[in-house]
Short mmCIF file of N, CA and C in Angstrom, two decimals:
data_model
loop_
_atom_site.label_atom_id
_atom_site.label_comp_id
_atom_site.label_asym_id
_atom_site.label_seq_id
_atom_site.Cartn_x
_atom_site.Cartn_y
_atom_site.Cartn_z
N UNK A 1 -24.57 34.03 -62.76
CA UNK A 1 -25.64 33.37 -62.03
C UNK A 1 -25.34 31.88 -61.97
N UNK A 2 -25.36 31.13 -61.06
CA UNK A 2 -24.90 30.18 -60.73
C UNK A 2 -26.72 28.71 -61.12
N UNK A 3 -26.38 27.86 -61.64
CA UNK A 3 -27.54 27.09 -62.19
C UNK A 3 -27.34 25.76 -61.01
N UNK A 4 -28.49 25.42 -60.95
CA UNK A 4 -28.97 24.05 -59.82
C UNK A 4 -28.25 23.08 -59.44
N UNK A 5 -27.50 22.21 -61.02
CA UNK A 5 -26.76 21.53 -60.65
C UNK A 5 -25.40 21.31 -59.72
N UNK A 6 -25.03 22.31 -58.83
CA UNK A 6 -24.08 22.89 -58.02
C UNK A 6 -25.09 22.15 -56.45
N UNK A 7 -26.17 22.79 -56.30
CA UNK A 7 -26.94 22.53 -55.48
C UNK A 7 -27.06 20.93 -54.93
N UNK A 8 -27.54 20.41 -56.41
CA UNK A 8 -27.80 19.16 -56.47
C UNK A 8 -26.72 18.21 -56.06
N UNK A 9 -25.51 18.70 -55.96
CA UNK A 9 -24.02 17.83 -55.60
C UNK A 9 -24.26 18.04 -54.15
N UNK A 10 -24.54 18.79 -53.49
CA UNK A 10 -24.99 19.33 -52.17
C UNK A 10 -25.96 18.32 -51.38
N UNK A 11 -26.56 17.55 -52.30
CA UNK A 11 -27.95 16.82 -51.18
C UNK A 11 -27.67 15.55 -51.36
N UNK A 12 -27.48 14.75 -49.74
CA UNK A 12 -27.06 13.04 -50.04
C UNK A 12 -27.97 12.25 -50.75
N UNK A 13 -28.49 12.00 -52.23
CA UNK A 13 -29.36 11.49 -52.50
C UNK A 13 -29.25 9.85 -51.94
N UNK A 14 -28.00 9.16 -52.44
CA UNK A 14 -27.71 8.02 -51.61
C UNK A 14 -28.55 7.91 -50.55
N UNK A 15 -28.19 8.49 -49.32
CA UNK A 15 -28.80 8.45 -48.02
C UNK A 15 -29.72 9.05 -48.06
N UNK A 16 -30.72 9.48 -48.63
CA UNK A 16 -32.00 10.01 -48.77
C UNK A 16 -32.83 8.46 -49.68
N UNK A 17 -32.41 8.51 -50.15
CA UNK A 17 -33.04 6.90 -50.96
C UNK A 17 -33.41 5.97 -50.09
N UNK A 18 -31.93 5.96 -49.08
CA UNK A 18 -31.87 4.39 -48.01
C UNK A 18 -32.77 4.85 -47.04
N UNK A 19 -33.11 6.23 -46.61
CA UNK A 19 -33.96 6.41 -45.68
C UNK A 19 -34.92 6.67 -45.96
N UNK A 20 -35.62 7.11 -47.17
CA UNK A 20 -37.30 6.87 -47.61
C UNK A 20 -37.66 5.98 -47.91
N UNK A 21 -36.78 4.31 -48.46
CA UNK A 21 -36.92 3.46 -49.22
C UNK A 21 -37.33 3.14 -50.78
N UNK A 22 -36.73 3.71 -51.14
CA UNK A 22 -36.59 3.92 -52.69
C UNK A 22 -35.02 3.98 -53.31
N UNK A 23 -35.49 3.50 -54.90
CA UNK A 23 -34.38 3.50 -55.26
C UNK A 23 -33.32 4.87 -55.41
N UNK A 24 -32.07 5.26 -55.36
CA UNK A 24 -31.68 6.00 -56.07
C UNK A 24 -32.16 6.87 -57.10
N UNK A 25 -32.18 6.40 -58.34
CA UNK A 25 -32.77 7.27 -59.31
C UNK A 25 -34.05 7.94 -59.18
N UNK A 26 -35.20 7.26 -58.19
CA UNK A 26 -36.70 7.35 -58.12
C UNK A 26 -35.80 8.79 -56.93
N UNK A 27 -35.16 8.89 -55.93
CA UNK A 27 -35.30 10.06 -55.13
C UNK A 27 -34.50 11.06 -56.09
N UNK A 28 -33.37 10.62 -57.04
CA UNK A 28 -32.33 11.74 -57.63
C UNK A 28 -33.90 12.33 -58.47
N UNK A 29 -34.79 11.77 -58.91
CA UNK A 29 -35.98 12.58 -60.08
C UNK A 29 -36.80 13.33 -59.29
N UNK A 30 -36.91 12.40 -57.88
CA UNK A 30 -37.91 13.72 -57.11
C UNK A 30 -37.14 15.20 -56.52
N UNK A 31 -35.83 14.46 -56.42
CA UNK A 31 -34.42 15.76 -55.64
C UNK A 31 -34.98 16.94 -56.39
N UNK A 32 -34.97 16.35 -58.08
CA UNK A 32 -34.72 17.50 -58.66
C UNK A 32 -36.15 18.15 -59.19
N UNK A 33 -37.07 17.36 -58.43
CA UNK A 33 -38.62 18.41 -58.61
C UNK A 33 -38.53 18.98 -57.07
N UNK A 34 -38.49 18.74 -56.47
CA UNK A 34 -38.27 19.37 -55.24
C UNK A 34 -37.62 20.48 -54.93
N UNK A 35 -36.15 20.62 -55.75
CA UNK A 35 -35.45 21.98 -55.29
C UNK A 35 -35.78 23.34 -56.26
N UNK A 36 -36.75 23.12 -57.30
CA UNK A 36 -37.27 23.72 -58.37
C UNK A 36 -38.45 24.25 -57.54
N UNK A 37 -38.94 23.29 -56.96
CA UNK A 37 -40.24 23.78 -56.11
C UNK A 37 -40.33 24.98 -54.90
N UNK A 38 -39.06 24.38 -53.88
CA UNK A 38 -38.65 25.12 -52.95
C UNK A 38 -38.67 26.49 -53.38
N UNK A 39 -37.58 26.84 -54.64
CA UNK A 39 -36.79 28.07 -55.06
C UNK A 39 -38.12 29.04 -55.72
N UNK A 40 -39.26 28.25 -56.75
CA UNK A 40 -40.62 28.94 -56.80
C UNK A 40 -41.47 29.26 -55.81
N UNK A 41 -41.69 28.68 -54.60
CA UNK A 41 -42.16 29.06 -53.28
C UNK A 41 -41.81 30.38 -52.58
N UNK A 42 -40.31 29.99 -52.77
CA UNK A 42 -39.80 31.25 -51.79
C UNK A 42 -39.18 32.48 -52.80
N UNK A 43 -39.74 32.27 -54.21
CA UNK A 43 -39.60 33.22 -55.54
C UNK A 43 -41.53 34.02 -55.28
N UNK A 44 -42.02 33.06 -54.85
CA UNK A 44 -43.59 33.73 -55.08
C UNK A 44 -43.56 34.61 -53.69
N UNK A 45 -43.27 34.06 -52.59
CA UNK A 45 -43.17 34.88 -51.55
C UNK A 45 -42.40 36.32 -51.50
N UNK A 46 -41.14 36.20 -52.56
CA UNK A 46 -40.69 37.69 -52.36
C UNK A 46 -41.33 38.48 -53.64
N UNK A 47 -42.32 38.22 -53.94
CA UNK A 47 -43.22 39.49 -54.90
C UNK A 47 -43.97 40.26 -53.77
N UNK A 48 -44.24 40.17 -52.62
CA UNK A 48 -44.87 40.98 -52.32
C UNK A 48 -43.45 41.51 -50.79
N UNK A 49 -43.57 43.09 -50.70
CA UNK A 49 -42.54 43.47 -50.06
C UNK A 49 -42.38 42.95 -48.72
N UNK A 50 -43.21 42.38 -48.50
CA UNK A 50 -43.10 41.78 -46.22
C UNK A 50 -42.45 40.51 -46.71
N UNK A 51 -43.08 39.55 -47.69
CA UNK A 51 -42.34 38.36 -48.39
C UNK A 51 -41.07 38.51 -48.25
N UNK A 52 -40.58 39.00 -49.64
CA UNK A 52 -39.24 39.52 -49.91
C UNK A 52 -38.31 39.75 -48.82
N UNK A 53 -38.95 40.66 -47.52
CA UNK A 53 -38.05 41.24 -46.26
C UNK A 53 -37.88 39.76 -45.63
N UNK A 54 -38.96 39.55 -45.16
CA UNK A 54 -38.76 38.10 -44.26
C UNK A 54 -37.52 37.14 -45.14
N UNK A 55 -37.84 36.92 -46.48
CA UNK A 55 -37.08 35.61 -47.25
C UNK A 55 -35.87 36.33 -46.63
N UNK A 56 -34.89 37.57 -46.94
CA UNK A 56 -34.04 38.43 -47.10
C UNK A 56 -33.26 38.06 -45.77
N UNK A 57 -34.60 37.83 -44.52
CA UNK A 57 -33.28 38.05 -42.85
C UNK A 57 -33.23 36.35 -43.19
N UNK A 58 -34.58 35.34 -43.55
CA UNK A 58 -34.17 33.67 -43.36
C UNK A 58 -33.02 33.44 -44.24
N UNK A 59 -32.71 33.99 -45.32
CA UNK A 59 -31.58 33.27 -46.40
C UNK A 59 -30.19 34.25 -45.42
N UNK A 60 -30.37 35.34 -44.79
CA UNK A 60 -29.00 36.25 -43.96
C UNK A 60 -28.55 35.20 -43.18
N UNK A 61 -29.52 34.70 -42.49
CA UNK A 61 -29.55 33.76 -41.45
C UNK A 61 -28.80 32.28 -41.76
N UNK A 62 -29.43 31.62 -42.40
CA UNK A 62 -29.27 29.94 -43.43
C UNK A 62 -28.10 30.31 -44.19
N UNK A 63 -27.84 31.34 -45.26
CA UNK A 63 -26.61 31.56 -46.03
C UNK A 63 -25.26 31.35 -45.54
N UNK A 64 -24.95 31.37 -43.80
CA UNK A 64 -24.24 31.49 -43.26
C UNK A 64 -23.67 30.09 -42.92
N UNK A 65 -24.54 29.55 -43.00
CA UNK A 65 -24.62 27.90 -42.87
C UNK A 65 -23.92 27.14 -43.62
N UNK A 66 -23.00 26.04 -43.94
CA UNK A 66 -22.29 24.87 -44.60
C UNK A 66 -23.85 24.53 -45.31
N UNK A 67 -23.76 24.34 -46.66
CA UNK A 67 -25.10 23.63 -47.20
C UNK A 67 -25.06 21.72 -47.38
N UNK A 68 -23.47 21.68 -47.44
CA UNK A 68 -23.81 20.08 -47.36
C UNK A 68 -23.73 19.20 -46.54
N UNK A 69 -24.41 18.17 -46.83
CA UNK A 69 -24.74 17.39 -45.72
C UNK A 69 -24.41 15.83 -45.98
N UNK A 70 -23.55 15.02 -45.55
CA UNK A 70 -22.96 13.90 -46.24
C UNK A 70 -23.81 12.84 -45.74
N UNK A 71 -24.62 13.14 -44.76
CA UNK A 71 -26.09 12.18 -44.46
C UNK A 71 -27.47 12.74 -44.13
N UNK A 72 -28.79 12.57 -44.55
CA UNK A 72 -29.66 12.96 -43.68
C UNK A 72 -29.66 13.09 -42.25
N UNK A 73 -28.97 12.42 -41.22
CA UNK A 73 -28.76 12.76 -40.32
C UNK A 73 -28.25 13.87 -39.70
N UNK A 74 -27.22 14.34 -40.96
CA UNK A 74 -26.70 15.85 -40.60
C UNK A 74 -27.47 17.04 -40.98
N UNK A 75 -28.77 16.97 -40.98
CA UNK A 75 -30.07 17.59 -41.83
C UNK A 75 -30.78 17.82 -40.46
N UNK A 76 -30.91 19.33 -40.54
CA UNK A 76 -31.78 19.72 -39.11
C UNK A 76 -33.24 19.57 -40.22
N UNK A 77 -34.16 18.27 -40.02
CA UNK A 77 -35.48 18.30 -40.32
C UNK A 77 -36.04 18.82 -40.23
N UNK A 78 -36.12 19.12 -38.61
CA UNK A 78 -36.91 20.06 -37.60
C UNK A 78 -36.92 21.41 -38.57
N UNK A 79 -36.02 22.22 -38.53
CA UNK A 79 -36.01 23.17 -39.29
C UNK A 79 -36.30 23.01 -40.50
N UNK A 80 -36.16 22.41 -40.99
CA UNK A 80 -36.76 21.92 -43.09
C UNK A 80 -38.02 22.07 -43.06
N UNK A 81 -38.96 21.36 -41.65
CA UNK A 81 -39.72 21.45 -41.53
C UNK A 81 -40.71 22.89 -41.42
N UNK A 82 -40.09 23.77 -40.64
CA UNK A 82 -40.68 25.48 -40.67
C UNK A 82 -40.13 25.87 -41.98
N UNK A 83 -39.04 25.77 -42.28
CA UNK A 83 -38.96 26.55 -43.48
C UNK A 83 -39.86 26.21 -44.65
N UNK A 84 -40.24 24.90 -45.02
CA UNK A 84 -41.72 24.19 -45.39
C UNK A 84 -42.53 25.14 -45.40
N UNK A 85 -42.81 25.26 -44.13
CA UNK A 85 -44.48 25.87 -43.55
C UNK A 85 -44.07 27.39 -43.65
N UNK A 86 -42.89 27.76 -43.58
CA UNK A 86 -42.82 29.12 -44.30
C UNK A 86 -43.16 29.88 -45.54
N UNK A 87 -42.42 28.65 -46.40
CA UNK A 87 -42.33 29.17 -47.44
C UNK A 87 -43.81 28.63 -48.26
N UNK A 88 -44.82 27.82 -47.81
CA UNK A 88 -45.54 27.43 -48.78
C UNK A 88 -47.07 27.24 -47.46
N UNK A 89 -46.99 27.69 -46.46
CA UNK A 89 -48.46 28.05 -45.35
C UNK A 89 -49.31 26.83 -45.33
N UNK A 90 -50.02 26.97 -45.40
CA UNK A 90 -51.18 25.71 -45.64
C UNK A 90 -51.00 25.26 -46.57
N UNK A 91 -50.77 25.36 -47.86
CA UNK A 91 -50.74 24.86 -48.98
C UNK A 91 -49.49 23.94 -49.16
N UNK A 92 -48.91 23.04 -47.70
CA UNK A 92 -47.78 22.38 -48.15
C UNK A 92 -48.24 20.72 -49.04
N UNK A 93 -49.37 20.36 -48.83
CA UNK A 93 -50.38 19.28 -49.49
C UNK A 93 -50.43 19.56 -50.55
N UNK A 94 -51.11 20.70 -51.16
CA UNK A 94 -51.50 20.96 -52.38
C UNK A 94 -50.23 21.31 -53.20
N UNK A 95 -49.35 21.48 -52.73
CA UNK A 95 -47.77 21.87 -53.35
C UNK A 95 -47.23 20.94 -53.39
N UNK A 96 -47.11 19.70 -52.80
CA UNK A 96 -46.51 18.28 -52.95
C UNK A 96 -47.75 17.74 -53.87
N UNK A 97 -48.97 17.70 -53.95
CA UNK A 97 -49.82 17.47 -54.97
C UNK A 97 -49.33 17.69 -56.44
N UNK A 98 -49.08 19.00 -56.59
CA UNK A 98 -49.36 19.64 -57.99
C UNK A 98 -47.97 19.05 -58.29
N UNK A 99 -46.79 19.08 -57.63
CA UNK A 99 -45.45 18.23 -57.83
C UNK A 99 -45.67 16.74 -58.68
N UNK A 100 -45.94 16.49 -57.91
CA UNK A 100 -46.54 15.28 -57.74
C UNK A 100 -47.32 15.08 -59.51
N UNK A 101 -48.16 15.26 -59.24
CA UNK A 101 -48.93 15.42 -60.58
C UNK A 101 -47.96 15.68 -61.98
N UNK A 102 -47.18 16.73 -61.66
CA UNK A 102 -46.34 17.02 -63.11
C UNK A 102 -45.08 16.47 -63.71
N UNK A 103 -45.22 15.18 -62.45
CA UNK A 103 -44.09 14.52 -62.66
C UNK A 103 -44.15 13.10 -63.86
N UNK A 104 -43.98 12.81 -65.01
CA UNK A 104 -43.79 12.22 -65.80
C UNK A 104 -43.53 11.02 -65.23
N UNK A 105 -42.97 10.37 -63.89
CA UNK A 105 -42.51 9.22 -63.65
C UNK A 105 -43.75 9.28 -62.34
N UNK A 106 -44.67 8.68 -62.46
CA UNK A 106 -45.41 7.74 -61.55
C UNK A 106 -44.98 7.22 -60.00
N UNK A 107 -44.19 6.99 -60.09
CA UNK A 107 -43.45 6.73 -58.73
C UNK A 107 -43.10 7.80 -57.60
N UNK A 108 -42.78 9.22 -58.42
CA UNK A 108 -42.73 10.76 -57.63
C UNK A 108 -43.97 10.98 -57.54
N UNK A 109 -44.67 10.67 -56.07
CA UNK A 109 -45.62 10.62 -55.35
C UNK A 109 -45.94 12.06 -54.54
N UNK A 110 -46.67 12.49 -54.30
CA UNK A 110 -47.18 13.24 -53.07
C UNK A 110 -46.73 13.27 -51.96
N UNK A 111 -47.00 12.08 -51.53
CA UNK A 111 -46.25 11.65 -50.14
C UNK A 111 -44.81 11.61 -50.32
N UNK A 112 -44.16 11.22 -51.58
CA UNK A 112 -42.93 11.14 -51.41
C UNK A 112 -41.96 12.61 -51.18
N UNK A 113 -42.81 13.23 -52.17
CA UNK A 113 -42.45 14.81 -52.30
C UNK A 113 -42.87 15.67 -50.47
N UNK A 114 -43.65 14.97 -50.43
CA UNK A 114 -44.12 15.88 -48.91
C UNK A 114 -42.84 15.14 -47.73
N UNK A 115 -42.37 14.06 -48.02
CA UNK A 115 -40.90 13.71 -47.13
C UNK A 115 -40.05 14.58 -47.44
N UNK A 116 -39.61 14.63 -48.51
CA UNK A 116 -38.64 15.38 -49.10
C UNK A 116 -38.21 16.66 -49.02
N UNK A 117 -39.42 17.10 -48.83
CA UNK A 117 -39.58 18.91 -48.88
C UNK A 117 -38.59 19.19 -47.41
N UNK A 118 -38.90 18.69 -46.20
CA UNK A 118 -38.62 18.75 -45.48
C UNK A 118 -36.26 18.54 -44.62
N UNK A 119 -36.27 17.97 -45.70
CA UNK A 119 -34.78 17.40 -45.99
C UNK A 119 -34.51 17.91 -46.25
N UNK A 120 -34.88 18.44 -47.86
CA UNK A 120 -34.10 19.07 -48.70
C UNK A 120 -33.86 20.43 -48.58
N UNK A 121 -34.91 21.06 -47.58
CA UNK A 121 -35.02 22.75 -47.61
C UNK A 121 -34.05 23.17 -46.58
N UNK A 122 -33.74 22.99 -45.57
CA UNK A 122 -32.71 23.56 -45.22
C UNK A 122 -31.36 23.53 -45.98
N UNK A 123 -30.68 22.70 -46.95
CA UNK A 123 -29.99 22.55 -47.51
C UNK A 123 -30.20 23.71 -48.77
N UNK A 124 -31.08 23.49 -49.42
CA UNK A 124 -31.71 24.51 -50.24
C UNK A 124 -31.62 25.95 -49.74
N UNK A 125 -32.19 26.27 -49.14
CA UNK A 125 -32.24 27.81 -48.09
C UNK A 125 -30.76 28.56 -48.02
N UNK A 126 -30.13 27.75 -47.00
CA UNK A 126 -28.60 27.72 -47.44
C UNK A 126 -27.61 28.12 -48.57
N UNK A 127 -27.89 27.60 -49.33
CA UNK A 127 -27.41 27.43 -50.76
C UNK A 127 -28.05 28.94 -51.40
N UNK A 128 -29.11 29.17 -50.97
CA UNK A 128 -29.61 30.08 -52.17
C UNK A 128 -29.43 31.83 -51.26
N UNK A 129 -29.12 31.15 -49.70
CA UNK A 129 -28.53 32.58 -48.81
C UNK A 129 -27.29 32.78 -49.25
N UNK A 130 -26.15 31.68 -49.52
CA UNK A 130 -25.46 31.74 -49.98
C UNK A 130 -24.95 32.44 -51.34
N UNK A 131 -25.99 32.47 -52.20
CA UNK A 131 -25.71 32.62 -53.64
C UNK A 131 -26.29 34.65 -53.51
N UNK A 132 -27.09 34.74 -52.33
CA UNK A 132 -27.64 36.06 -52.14
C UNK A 132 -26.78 37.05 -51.68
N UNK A 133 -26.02 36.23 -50.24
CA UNK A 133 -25.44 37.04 -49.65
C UNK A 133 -24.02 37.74 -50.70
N UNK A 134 -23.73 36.40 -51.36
CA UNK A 134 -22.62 36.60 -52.59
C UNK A 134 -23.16 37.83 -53.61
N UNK A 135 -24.05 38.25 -53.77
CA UNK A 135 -24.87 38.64 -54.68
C UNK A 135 -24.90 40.49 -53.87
N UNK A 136 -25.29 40.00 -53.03
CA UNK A 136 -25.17 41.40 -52.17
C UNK A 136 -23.81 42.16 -51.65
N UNK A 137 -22.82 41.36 -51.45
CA UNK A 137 -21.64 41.47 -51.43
C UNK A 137 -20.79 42.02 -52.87
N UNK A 138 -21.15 41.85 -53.94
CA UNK A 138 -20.69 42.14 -54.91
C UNK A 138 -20.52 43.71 -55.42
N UNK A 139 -19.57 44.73 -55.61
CA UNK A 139 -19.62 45.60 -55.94
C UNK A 139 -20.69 46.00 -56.38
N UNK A 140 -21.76 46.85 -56.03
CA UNK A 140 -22.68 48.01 -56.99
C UNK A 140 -22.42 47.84 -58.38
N UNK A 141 -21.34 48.61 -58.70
CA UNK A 141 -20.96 49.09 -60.18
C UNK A 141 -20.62 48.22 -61.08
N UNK A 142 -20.29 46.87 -60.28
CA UNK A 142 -20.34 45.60 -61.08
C UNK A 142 -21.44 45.35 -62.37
N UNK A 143 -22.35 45.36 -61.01
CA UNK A 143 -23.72 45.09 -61.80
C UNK A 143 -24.98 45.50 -61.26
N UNK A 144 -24.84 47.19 -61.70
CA UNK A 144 -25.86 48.18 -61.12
C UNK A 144 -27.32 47.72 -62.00
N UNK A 145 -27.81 47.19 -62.54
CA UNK A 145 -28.62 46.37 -63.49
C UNK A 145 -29.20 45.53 -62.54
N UNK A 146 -28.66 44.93 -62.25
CA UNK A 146 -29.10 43.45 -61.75
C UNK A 146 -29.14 43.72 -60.16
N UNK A 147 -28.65 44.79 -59.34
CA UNK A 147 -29.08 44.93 -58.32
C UNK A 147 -30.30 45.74 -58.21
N UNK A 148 -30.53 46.68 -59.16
CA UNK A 148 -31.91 47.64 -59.10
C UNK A 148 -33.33 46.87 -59.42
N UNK A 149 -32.88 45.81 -60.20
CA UNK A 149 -33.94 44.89 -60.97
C UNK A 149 -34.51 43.47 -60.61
N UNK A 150 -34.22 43.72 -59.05
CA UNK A 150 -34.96 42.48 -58.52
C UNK A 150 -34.45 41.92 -57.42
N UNK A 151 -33.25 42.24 -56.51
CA UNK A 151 -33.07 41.55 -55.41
C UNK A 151 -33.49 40.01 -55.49
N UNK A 152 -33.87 39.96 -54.33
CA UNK A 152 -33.87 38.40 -53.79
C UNK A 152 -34.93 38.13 -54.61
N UNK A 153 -35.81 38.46 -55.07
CA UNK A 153 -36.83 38.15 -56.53
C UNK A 153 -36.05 37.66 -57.83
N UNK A 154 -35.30 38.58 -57.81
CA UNK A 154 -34.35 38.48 -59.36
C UNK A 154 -33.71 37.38 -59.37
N UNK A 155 -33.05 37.07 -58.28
CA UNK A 155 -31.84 35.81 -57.89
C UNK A 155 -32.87 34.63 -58.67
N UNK A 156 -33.93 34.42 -57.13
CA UNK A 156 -34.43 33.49 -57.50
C UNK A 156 -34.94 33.30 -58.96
N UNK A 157 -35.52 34.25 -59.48
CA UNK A 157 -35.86 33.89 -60.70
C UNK A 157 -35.23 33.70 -61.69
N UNK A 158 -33.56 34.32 -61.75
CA UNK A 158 -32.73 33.90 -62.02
C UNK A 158 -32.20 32.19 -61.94
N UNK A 159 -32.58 31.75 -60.90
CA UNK A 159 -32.60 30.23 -60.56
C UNK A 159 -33.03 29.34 -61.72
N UNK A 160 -34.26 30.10 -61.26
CA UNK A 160 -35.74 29.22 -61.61
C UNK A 160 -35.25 29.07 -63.40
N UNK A 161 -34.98 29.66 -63.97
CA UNK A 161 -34.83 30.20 -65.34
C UNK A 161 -33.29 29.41 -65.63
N UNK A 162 -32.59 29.27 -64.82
CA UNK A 162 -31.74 28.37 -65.08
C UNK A 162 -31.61 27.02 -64.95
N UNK A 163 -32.87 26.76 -64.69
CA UNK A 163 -33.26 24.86 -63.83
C UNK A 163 -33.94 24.37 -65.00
N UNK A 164 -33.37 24.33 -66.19
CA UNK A 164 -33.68 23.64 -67.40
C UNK A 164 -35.00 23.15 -67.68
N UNK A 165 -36.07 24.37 -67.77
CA UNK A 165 -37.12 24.16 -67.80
C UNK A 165 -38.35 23.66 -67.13
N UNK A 166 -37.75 24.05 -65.54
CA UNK A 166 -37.91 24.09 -64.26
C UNK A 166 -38.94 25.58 -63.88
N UNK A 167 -39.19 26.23 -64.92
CA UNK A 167 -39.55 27.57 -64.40
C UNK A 167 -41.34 27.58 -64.68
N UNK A 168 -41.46 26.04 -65.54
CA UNK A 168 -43.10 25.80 -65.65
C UNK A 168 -43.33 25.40 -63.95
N UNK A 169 -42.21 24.48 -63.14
CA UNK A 169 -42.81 24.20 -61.71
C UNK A 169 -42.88 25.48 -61.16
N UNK A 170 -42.16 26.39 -61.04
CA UNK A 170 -42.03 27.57 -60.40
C UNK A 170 -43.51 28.24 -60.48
N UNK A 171 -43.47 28.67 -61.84
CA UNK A 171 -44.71 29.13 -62.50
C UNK A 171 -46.11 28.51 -61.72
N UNK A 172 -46.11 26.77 -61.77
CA UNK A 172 -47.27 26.27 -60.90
C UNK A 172 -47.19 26.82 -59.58
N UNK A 173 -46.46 26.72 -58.63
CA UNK A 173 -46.35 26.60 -57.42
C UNK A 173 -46.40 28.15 -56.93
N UNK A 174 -46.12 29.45 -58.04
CA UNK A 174 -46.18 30.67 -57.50
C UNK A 174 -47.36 30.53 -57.85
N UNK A 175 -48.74 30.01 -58.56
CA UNK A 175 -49.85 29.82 -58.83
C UNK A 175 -50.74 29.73 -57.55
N UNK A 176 -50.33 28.49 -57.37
CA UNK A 176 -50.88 27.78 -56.24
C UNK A 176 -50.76 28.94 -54.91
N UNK A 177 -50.13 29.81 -54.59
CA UNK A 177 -49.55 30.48 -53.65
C UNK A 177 -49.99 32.10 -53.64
N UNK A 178 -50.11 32.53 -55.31
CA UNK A 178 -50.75 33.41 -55.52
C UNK A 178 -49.64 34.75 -54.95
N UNK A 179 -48.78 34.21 -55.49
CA UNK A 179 -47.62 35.84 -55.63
C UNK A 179 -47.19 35.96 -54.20
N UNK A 180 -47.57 34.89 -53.26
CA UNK A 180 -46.46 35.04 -51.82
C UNK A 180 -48.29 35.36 -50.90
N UNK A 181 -49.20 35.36 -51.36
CA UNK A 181 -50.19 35.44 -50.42
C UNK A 181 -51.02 33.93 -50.52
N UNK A 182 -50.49 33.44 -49.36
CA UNK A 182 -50.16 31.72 -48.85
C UNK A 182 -52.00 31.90 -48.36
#
């Protein structure tokens, strides 16, 4: 199972800094509440089976995709933007809220997190179609365990569980969302 920091080499924080106006370190602390968030969103959405199917064709789809991006400019927003409103419905406020809130550094804002979401998720999406489609591709008999025991649920939570204590945001945000019923 492959852990976050792979991901995190993936997103221009540099050029994400210069274009929200903030320092470096203030966007690398929100980067990394943000892609914890994403991966619990679209972890709460595949508990219920229409969830799960839908996440299953968007990550078939995005997995296929290059995940990095050497500027925000090379960042389809537009799309960050639905996959947003996909993965988290009305509740994209109250999900940059509760972020927001559990963040230890004052400066990872609401608003800042509600820019962000939008950047970072297509890159994210990508990355984690990537890590699926790899996952699905893998011999059966490899690891007949781990394919019977959770699909695109398992992965992600597999993620979540590897994001160094990242799985309390998960935990909030499948809260807030209520098991994929947005």
């Amino acid at each position: 199972m492959s852990d976050l920091s792979g991901l995190l080499n993936l997103i221009p924080i540099g050029d994400i800094a210069a274009k929200l106006g903030v320092n470096e370190d203030l966007a690398e602390a929100a980067v990394k509440q943000v892609i914890p968030t994403l991966i619990g969103g679209m972890a709460a959405n595949a508990k219920d089976d229409a969830g799960a199917k839908s996440l299953e064709g968007a990550l078939s789809t995005h997995g296929t995709k290059v995940p990095r991006a050497s500027t925000v400019d090379d960042i389809d927003v537009a799309d960050g933007a639905k996959i947003v409103s996909n993965v988290f419905g009305g509740k994209q406020a109250d999900v940059a809220s509760a972020v927001a809130d559990n963040n230890a550094d004052a400066n990872v804002t609401s608003d800042l997190i509600a820019k962000l979401l939008p950047i970072v998720a297509p890159i994210v999406i990508s990355w984690v179609g990537s890590q699926f489609l790899g996952q699905k591709a893998a011999p059966a008999a490899a690891e007949p365990a781990k394919a019977d025991a959770g699909g695109i649920g398992g992965l992600l939570g597999g993620l979540l569980g590897n994001a160094g204590g990242q799985d309390l945001v998960g935990g909030l945000i499948g809260g807030l969302l209520g098991g994929g019923k947005r």
